[in-house]
Backbone as XML, in Angstrom:
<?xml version="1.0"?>
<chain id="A" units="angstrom">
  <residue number="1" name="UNK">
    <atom name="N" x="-14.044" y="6.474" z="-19.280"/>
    <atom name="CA" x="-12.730" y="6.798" z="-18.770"/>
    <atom name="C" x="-12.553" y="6.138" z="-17.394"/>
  </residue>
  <residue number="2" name="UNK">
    <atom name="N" x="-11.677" y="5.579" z="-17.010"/>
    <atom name="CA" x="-11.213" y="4.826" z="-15.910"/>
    <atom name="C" x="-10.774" y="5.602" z="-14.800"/>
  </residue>
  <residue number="3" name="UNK">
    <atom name="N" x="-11.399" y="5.319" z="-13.455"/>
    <atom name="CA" x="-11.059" y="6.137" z="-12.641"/>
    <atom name="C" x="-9.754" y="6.362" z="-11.790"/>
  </residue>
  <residue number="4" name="UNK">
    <atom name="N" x="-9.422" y="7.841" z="-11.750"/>
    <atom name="CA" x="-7.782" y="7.047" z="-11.128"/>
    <atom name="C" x="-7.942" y="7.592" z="-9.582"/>
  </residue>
  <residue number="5" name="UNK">
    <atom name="N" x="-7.273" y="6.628" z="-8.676"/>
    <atom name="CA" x="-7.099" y="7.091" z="-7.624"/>
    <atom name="C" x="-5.932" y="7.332" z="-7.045"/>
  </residue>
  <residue number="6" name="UNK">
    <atom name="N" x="-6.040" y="8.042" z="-6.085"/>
    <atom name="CA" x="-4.349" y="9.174" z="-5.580"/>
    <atom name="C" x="-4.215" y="8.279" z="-4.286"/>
  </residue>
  <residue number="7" name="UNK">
    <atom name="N" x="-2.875" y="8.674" z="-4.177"/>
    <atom name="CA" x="-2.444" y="8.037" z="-2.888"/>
    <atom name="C" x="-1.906" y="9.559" z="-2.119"/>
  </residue>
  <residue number="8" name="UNK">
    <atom name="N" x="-2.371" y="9.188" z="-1.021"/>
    <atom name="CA" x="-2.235" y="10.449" z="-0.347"/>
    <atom name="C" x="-0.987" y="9.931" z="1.178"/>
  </residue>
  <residue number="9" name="UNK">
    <atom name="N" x="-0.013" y="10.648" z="1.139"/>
    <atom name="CA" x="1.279" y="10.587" z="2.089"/>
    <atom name="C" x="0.705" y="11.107" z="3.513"/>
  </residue>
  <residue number="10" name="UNK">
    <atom name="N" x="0.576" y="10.018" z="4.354"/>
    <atom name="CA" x="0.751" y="10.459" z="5.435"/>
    <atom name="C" x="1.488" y="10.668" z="6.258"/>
  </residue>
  <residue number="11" name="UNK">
    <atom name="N" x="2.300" y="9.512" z="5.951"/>
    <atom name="CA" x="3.480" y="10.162" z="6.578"/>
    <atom name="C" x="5.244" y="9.651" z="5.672"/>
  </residue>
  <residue number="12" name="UNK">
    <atom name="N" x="6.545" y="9.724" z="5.949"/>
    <atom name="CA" x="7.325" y="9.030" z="4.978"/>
    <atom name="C" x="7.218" y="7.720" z="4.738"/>
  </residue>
  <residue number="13" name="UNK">
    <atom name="N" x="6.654" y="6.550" z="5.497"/>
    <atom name="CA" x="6.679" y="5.828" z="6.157"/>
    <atom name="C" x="5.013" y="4.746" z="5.612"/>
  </residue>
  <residue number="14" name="UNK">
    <atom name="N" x="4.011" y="5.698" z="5.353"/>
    <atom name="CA" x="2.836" y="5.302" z="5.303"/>
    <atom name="C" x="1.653" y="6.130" z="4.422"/>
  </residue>
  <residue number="15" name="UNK">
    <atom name="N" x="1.738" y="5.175" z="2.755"/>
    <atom name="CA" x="0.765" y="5.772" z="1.897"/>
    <atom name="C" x="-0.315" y="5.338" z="2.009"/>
  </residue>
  <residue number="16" name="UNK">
    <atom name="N" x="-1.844" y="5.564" z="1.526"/>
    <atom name="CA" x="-3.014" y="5.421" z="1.823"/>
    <atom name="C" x="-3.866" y="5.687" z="0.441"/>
  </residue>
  <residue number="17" name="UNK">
    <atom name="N" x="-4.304" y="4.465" z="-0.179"/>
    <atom name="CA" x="-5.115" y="5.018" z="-1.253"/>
    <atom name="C" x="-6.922" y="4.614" z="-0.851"/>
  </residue>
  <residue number="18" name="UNK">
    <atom name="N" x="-7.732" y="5.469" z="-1.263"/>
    <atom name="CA" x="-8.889" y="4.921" z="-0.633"/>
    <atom name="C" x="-9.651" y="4.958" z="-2.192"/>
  </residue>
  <residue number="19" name="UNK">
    <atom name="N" x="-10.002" y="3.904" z="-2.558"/>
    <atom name="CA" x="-11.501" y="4.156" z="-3.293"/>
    <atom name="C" x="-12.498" y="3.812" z="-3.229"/>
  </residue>
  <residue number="20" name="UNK">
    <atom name="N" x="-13.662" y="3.095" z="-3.946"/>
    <atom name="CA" x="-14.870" y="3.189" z="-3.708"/>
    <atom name="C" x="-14.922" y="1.389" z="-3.472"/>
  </residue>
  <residue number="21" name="UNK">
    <atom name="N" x="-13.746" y="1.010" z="-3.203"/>
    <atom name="CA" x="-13.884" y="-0.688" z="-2.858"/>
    <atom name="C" x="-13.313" y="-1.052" z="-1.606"/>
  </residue>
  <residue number="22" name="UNK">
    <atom name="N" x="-11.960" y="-0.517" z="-1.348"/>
    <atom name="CA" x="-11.442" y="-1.424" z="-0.610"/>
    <atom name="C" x="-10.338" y="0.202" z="-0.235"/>
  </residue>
  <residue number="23" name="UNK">
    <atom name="N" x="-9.742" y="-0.172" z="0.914"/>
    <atom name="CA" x="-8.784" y="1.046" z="1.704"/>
    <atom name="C" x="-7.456" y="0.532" z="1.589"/>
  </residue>
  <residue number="24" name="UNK">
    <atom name="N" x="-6.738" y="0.983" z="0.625"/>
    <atom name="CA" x="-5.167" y="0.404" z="0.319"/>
    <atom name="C" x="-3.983" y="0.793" z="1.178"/>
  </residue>
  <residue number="25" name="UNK">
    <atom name="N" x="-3.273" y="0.584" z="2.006"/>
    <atom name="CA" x="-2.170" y="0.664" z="2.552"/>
    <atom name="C" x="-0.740" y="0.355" z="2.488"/>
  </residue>
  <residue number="26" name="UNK">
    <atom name="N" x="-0.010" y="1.202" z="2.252"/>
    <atom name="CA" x="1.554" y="0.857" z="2.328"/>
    <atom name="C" x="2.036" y="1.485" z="3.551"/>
  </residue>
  <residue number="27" name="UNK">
    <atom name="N" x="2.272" y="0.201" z="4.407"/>
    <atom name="CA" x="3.463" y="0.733" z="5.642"/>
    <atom name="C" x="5.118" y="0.067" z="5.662"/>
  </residue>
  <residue number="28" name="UNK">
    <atom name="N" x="5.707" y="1.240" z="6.196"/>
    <atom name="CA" x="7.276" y="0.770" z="6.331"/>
    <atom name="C" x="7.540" y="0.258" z="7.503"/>
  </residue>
  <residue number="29" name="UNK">
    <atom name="N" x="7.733" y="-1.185" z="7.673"/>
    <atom name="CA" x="8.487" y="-1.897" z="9.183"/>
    <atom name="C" x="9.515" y="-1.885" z="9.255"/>
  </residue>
  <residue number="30" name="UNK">
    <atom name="N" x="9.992" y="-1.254" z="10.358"/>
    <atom name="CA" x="11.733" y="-1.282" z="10.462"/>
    <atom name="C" x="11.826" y="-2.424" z="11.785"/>
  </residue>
  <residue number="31" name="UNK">
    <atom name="N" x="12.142" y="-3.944" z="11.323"/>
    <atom name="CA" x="12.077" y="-5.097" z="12.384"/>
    <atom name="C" x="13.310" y="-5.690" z="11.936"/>
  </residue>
  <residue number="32" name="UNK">
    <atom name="N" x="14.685" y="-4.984" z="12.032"/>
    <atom name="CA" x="15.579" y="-5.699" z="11.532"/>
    <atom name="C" x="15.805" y="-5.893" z="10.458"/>
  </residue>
  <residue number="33" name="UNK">
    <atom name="N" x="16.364" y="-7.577" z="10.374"/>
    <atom name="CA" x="16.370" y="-8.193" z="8.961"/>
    <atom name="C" x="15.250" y="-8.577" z="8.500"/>
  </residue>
  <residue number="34" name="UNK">
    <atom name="N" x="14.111" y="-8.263" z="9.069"/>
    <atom name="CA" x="12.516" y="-8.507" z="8.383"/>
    <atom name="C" x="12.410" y="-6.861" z="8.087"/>
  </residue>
  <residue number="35" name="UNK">
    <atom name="N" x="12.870" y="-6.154" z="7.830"/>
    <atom name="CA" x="12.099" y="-4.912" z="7.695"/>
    <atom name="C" x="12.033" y="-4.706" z="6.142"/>
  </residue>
  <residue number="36" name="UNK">
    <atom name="N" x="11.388" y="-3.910" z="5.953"/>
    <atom name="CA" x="10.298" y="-3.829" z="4.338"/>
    <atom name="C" x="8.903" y="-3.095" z="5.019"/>
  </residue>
  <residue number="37" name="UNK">
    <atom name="N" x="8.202" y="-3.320" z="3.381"/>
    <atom name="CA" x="6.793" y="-2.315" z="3.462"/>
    <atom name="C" x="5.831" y="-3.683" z="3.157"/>
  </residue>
  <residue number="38" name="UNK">
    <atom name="N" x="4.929" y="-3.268" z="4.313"/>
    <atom name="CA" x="3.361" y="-4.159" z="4.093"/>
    <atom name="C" x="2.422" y="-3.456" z="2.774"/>
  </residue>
  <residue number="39" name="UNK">
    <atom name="N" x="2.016" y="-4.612" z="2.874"/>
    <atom name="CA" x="0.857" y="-3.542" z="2.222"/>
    <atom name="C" x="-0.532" y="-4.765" z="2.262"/>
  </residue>
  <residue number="40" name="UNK">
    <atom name="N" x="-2.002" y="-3.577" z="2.591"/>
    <atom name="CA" x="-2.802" y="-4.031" z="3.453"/>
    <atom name="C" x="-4.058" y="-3.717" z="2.531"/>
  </residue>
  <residue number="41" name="UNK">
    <atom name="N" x="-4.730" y="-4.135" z="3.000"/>
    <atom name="CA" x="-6.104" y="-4.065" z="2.182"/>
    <atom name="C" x="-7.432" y="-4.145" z="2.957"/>
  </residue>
  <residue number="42" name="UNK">
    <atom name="N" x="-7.875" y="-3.572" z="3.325"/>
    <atom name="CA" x="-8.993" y="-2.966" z="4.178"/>
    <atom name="C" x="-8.476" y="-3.486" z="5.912"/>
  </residue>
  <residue number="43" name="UNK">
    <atom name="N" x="-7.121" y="-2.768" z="6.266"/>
    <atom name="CA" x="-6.760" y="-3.260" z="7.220"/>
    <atom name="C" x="-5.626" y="-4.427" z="7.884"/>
  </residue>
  <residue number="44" name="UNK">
    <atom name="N" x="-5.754" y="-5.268" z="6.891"/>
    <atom name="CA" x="-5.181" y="-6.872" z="6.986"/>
    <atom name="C" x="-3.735" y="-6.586" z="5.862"/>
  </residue>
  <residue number="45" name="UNK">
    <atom name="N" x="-3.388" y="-7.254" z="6.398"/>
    <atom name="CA" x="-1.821" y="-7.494" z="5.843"/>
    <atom name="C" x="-1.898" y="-8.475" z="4.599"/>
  </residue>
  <residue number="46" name="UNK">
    <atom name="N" x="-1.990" y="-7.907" z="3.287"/>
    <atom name="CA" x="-1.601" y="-8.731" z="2.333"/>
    <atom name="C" x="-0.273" y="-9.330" z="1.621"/>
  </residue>
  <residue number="47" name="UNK">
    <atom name="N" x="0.342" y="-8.743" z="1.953"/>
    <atom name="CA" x="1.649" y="-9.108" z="1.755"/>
    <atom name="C" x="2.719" y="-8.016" z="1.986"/>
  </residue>
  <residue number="48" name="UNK">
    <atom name="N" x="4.262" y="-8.714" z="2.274"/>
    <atom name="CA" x="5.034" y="-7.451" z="2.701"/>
    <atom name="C" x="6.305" y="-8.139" z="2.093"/>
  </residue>
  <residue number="49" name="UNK">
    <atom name="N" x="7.172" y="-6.684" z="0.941"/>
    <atom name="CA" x="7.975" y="-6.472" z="0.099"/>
    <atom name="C" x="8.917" y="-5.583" z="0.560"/>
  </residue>
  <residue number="50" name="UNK">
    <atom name="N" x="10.611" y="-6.156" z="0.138"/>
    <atom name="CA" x="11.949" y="-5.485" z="0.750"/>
    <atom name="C" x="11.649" y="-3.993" z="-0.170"/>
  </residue>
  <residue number="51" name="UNK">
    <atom name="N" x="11.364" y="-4.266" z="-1.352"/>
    <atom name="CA" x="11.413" y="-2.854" z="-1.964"/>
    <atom name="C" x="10.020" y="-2.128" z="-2.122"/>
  </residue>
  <residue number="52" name="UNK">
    <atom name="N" x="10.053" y="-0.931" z="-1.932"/>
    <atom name="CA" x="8.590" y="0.249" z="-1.969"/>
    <atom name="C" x="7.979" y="-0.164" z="-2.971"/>
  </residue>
  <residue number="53" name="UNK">
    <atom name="N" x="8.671" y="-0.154" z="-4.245"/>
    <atom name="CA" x="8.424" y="0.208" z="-5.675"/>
    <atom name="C" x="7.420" y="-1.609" z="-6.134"/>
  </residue>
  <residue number="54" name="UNK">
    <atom name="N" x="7.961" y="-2.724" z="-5.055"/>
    <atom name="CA" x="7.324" y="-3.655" z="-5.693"/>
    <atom name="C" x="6.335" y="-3.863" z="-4.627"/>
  </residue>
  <residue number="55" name="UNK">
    <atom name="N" x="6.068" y="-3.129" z="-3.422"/>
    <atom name="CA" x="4.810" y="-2.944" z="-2.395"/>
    <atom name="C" x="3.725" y="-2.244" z="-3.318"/>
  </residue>
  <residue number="56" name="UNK">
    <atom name="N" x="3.779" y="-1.144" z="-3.554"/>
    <atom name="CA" x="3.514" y="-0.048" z="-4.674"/>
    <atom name="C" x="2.443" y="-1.114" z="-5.983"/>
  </residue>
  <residue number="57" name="UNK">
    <atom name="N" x="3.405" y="-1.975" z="-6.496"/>
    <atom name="CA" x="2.942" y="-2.685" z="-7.629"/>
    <atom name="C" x="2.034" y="-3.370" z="-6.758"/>
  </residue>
  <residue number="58" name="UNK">
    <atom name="N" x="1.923" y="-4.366" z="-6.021"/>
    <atom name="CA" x="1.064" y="-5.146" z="-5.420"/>
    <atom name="C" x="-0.285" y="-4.053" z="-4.873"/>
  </residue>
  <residue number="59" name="UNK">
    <atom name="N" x="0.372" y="-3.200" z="-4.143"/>
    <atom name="CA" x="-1.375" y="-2.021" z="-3.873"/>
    <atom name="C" x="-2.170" y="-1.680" z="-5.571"/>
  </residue>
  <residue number="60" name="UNK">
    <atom name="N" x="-1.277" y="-1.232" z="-6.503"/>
    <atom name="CA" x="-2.035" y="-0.832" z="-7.268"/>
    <atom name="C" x="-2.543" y="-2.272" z="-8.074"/>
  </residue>
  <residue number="61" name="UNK">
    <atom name="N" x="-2.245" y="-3.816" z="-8.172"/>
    <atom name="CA" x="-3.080" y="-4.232" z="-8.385"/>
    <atom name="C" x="-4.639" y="-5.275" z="-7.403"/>
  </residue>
  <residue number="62" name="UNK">
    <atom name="N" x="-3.783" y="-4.863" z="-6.381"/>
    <atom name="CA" x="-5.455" y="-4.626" z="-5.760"/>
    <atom name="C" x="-6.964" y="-3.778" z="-5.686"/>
  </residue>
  <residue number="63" name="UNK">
    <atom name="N" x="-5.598" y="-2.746" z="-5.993"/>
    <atom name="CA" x="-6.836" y="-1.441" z="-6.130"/>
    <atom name="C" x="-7.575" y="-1.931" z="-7.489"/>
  </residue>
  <residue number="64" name="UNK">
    <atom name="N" x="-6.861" y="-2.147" z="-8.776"/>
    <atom name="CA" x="-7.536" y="-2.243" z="-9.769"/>
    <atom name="C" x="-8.457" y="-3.737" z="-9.735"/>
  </residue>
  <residue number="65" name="UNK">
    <atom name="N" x="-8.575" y="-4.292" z="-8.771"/>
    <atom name="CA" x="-8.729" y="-5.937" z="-9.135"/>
    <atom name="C" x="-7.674" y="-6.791" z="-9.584"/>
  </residue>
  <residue number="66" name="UNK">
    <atom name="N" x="-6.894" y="-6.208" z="-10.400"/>
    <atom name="CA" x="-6.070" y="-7.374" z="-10.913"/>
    <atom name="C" x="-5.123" y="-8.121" z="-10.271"/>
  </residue>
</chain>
């Protein structure tokens, strides 16, 4: 069975999934017309998306590897 991991809300602004590889991050930048959600991977900025839902997709396929 495949393990699932939770994302835990820290704040509205900033989800956090941790598993046994790597520390997943979604943050919300409000920088204007650059603002959107990062999303980070043991820290570092992997890429940053206007919408949550496609930040979201990019964390969960890091988390999984894919």
């Amino acid at each position: 069975m495949p393990m699932v991991s939770m994302w835990k809300k820290i704040s509205p602004c900033h989800f956090v999934m941790q598993d046994c590889h790597r520390r997943i991050e979604i943050r919300y930048h409000a920088t204007g017309s650059q603002s959107g959600w990062g999303v980070y991977a043991d820290g570092t900025l992997v890429q940053q998306r206007a919408a949550f839902t496609e930040a979201r997709g990019i964390a969960m396929g890091l988390a999984t590897g894919a």
